Coordinates of C-alpha atoms and ligand atoms in Angstrom, one line a residue:
X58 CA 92.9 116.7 100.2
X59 CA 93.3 119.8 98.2
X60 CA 96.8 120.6 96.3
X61 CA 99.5 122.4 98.4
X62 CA 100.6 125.4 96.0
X63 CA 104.1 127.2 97.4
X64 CA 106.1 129.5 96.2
X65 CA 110.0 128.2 95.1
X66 CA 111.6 131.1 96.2
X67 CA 110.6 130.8 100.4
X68 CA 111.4 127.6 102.0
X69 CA 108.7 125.7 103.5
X70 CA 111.0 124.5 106.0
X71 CA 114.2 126.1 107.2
X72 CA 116.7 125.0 109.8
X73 CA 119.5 127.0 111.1
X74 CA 122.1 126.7 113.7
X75 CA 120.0 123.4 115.3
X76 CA 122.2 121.7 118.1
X77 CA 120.7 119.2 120.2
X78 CA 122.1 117.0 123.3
X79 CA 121.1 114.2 125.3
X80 CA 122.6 114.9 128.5
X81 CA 126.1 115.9 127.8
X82 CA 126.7 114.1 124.2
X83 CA 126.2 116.7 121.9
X84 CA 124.3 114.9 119.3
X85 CA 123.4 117.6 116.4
X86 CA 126.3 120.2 115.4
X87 CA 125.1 123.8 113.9
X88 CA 122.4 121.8 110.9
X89 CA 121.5 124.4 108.6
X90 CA 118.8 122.7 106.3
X91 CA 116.1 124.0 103.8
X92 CA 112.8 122.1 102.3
X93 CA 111.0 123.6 99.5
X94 CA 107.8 123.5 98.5
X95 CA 106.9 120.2 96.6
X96 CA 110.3 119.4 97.3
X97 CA 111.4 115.7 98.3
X98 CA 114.7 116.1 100.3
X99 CA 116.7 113.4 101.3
X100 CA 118.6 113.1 104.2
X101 CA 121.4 110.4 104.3
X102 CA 123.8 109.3 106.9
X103 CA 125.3 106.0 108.6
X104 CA 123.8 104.5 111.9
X105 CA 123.7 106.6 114.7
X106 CA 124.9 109.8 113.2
X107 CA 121.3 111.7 114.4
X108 CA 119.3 111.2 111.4
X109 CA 116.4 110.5 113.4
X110 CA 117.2 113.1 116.3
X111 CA 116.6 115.7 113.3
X112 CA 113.1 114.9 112.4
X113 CA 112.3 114.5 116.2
X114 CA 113.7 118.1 117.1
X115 CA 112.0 119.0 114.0
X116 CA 108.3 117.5 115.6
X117 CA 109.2 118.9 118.7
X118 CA 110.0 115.6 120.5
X119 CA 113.3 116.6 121.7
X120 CA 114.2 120.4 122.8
X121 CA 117.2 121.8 120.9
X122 CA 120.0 123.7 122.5
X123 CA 120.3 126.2 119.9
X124 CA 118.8 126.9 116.4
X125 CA 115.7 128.0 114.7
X126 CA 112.8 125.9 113.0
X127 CA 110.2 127.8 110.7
X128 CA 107.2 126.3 109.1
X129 CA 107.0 128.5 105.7
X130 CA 106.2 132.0 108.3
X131 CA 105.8 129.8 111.6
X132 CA 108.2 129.9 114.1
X133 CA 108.0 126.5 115.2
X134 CA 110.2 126.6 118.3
X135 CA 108.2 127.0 121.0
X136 CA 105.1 124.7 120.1
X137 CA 104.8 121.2 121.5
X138 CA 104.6 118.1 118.9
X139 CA 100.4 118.6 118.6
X140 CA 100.7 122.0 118.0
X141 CA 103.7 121.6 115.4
X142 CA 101.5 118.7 113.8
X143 CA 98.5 121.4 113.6
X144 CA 100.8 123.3 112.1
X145 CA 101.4 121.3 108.8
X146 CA 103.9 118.3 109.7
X147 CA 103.1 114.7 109.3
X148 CA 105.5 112.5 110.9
X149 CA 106.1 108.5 110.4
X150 CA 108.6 107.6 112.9
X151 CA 111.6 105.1 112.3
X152 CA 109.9 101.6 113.2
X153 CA 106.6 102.5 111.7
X154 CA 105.0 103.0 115.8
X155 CA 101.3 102.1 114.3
X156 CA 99.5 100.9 117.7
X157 CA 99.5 96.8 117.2
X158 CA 96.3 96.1 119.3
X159 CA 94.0 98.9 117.7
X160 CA 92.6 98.0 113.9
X161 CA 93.6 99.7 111.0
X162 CA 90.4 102.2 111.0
X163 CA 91.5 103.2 114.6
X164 CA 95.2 103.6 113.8
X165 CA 94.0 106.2 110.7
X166 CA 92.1 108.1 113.4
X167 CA 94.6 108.5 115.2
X168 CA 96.1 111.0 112.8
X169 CA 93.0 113.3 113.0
X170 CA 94.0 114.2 116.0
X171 CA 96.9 116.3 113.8
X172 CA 94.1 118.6 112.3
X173 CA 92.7 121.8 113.8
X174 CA 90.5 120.9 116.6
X175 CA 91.2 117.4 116.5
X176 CA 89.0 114.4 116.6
X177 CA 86.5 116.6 118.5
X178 CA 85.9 118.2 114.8
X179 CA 87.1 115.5 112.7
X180 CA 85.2 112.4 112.4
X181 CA 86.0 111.4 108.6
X182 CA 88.6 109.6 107.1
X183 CA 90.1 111.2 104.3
X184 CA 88.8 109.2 101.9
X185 CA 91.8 110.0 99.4
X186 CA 93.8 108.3 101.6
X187 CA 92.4 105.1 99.9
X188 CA 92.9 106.1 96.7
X189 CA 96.8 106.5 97.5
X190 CA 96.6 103.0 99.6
X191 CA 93.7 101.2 98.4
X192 CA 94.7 97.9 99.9
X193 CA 94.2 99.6 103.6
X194 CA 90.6 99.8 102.7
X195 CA 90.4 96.1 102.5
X196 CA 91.5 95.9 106.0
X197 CA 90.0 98.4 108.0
X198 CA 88.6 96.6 111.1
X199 CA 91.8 93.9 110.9
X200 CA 94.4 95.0 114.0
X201 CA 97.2 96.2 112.9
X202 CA 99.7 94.3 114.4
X203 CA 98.7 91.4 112.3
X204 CA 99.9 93.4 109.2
X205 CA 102.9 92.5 107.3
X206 CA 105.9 95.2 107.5
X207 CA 105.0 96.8 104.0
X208 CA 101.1 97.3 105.1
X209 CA 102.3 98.8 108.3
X210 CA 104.4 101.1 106.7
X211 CA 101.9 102.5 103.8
X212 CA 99.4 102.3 107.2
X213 CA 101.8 104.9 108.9
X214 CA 102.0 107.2 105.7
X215 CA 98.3 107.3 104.9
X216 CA 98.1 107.8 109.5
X217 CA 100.2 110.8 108.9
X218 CA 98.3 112.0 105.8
X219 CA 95.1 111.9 108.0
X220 CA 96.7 115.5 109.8
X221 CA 96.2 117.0 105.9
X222 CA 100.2 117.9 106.4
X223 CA 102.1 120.6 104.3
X224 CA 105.3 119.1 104.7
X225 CA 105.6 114.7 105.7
X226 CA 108.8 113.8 107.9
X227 CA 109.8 109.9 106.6
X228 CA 112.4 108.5 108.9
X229 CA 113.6 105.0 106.9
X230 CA 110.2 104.4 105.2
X231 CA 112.2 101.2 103.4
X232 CA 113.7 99.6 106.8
X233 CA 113.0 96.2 107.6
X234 CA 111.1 95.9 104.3
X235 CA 111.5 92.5 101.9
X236 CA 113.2 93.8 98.8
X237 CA 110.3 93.4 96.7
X238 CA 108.0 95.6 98.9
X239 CA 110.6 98.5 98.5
X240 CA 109.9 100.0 95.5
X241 CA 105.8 99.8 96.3
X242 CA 106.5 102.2 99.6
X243 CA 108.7 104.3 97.1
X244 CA 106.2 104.6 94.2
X245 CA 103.7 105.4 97.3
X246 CA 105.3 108.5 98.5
X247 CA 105.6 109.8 94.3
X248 CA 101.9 109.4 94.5
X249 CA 101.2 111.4 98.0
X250 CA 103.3 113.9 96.4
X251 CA 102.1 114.0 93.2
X252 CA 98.3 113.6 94.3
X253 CA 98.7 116.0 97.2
X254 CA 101.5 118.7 96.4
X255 CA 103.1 118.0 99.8
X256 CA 107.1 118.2 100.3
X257 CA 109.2 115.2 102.0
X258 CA 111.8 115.0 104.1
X259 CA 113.5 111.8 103.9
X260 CA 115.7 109.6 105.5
X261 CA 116.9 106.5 103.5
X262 CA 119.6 104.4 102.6
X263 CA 118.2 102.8 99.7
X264 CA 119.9 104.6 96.5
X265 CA 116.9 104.7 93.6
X266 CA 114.8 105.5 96.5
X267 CA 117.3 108.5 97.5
X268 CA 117.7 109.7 93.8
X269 CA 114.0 110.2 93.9
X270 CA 114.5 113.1 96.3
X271 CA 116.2 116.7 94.0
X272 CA 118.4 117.8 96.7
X273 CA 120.2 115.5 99.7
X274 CA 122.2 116.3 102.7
X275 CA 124.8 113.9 104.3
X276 CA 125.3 113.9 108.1
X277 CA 128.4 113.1 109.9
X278 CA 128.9 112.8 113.5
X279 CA 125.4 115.1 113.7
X280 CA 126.3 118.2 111.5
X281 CA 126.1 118.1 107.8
X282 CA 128.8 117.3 105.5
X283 CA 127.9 117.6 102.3
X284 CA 125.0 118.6 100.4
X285 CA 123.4 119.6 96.9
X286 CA 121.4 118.2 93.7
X287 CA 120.6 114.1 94.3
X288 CA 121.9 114.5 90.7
X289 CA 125.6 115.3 91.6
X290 CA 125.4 112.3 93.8
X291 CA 129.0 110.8 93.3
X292 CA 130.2 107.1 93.9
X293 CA 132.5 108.4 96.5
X294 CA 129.4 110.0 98.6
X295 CA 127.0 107.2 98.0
X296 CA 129.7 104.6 99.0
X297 CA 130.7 107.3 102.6
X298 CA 126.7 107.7 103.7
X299 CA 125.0 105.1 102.5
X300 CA 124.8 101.4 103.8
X301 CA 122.2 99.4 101.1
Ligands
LIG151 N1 117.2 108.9 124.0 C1 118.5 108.9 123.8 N2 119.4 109.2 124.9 C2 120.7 109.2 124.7 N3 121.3 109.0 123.4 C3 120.5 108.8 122.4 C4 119.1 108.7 122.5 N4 118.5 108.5 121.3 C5 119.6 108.4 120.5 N5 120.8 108.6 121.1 C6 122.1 108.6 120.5 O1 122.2 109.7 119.6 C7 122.9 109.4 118.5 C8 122.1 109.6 117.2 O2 121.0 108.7 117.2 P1 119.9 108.7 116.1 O3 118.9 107.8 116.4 O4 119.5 110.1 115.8 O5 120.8 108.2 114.8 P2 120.3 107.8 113.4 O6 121.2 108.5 112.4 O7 118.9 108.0 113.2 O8 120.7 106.2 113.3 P3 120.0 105.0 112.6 O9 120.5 105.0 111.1 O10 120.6 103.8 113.3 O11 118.6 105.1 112.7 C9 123.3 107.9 118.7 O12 124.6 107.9 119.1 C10 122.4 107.4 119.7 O13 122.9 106.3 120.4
LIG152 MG1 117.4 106.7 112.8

């Protein structure tokens, strides 16, 4: 994987104006949000309040109503997921999604699919993929529905890494994991980004894990609420949007 160099001044990601509905509930109000280069960004929230209707508008899972979404010069709009993943996003849904009845080797090729011309082209693993997760290696033809929740999780990052993203979308990497597993998945994603160069978009309840991020936005209701440096974090914010 070679090192992602960006400048600080032009967002790799910006959002503006994004509204989204399913059927007649209006689920995302007017989200103006920015990602920059090597940047982790952290997006916190309660339940329900369309964390994870964000990063899927972002992938191009669900249509938006309004808004804009650029990829550092790339209008992403119009493109279906495949083509947005081509483009430079990784995505490792809410619930991990790794396919329970295929091995672990299978599940990482999967995620060629996300790189220019697909698996057609692309036959290798990435092979720093086990330097970041070297405990996958171990396991390659075991299926990976017989993982434990912390596997399947760093299985679902080093999946996405496969596509050789720009920018990784992580919706509650930290969910359903035992407490002690927690800070592994968090020291995981400092590696990817220091190893790789790639920015994050988080969503996570967990606080340490949220302070790693330098800038965070709180969503209410689907618009956002509050922003700014991870750093300014008050009690009175942390105790409002986050639930751990
Ligand atoms: N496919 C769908 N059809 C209709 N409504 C949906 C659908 N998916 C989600 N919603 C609703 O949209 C709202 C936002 O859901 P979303 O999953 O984005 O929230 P979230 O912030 O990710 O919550 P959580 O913290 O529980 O993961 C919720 O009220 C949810 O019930
Ligand atoms: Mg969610």
């Amino acid at each position: 994987m070679q090192l992602v160099t960006i400048s600080m001044e032009e967002p790799l990601l910006q959002i503006q104006g994004l509204t989204t509905c399913y059927g007649e509930s209006r689920i995302l109000r007017d989200v103006d949000l920015q990602v920059h280069g090597g940047q982790m960004v952290c997006l916190i929230g309660r339940n329900g309040v369309g964390k994870t209707t964000l990063l899927k508008t972002v992938m191009g899972l669900i249509r938006p109503q309004q808004g804009q979404i650029w990829l550092g010069e790339k209008d992403l709009l119009g493109l279906p997921p495949h083509q947005r993943a081509r483009a430079g996003i990784g995505y490792v849904p809410q619930g991990r999604e790794i396919i329970p009845q295929l091995t672990v080797r299978d599940n990482l090729r999967l995620g060629l699919e996300a790189r220019p011309g697909g698996l057609a082209r692309h036959d290798r693993l990435d092979p720093q993929v086990f330097e970041l997760f070297p405990m996958l290696a171990t396991m390659l033809e075991r299926r990976g529905g017989d993982l434990s929740g912390g596997q399947q999780q760093q299985l679902a990052m080093a999946r996405a890494l496969q596509g050789k993203p720009r920018l990784l979308l992580l919706d509650e990497p930290t969910e359903g994991i035992q407490p002690n597993v927690v800070a592994d998945i968090e020291q995981a994603v400092q590696r990817i980004m220091a190893q790789t160069g790639i920015s994050v978009l988080l969503v996570e309840q967990h606080l340490h894990f949220v302070r790693q991020a330098q800038t965070y936005y709180a969503m209410q209701k689907g618009g956002i609420v509050a922003s700014g440096p991870t750093a300014d974090l008050s009690q009175a914010v942390i105790n409002r949007f986050l639930s751990v």
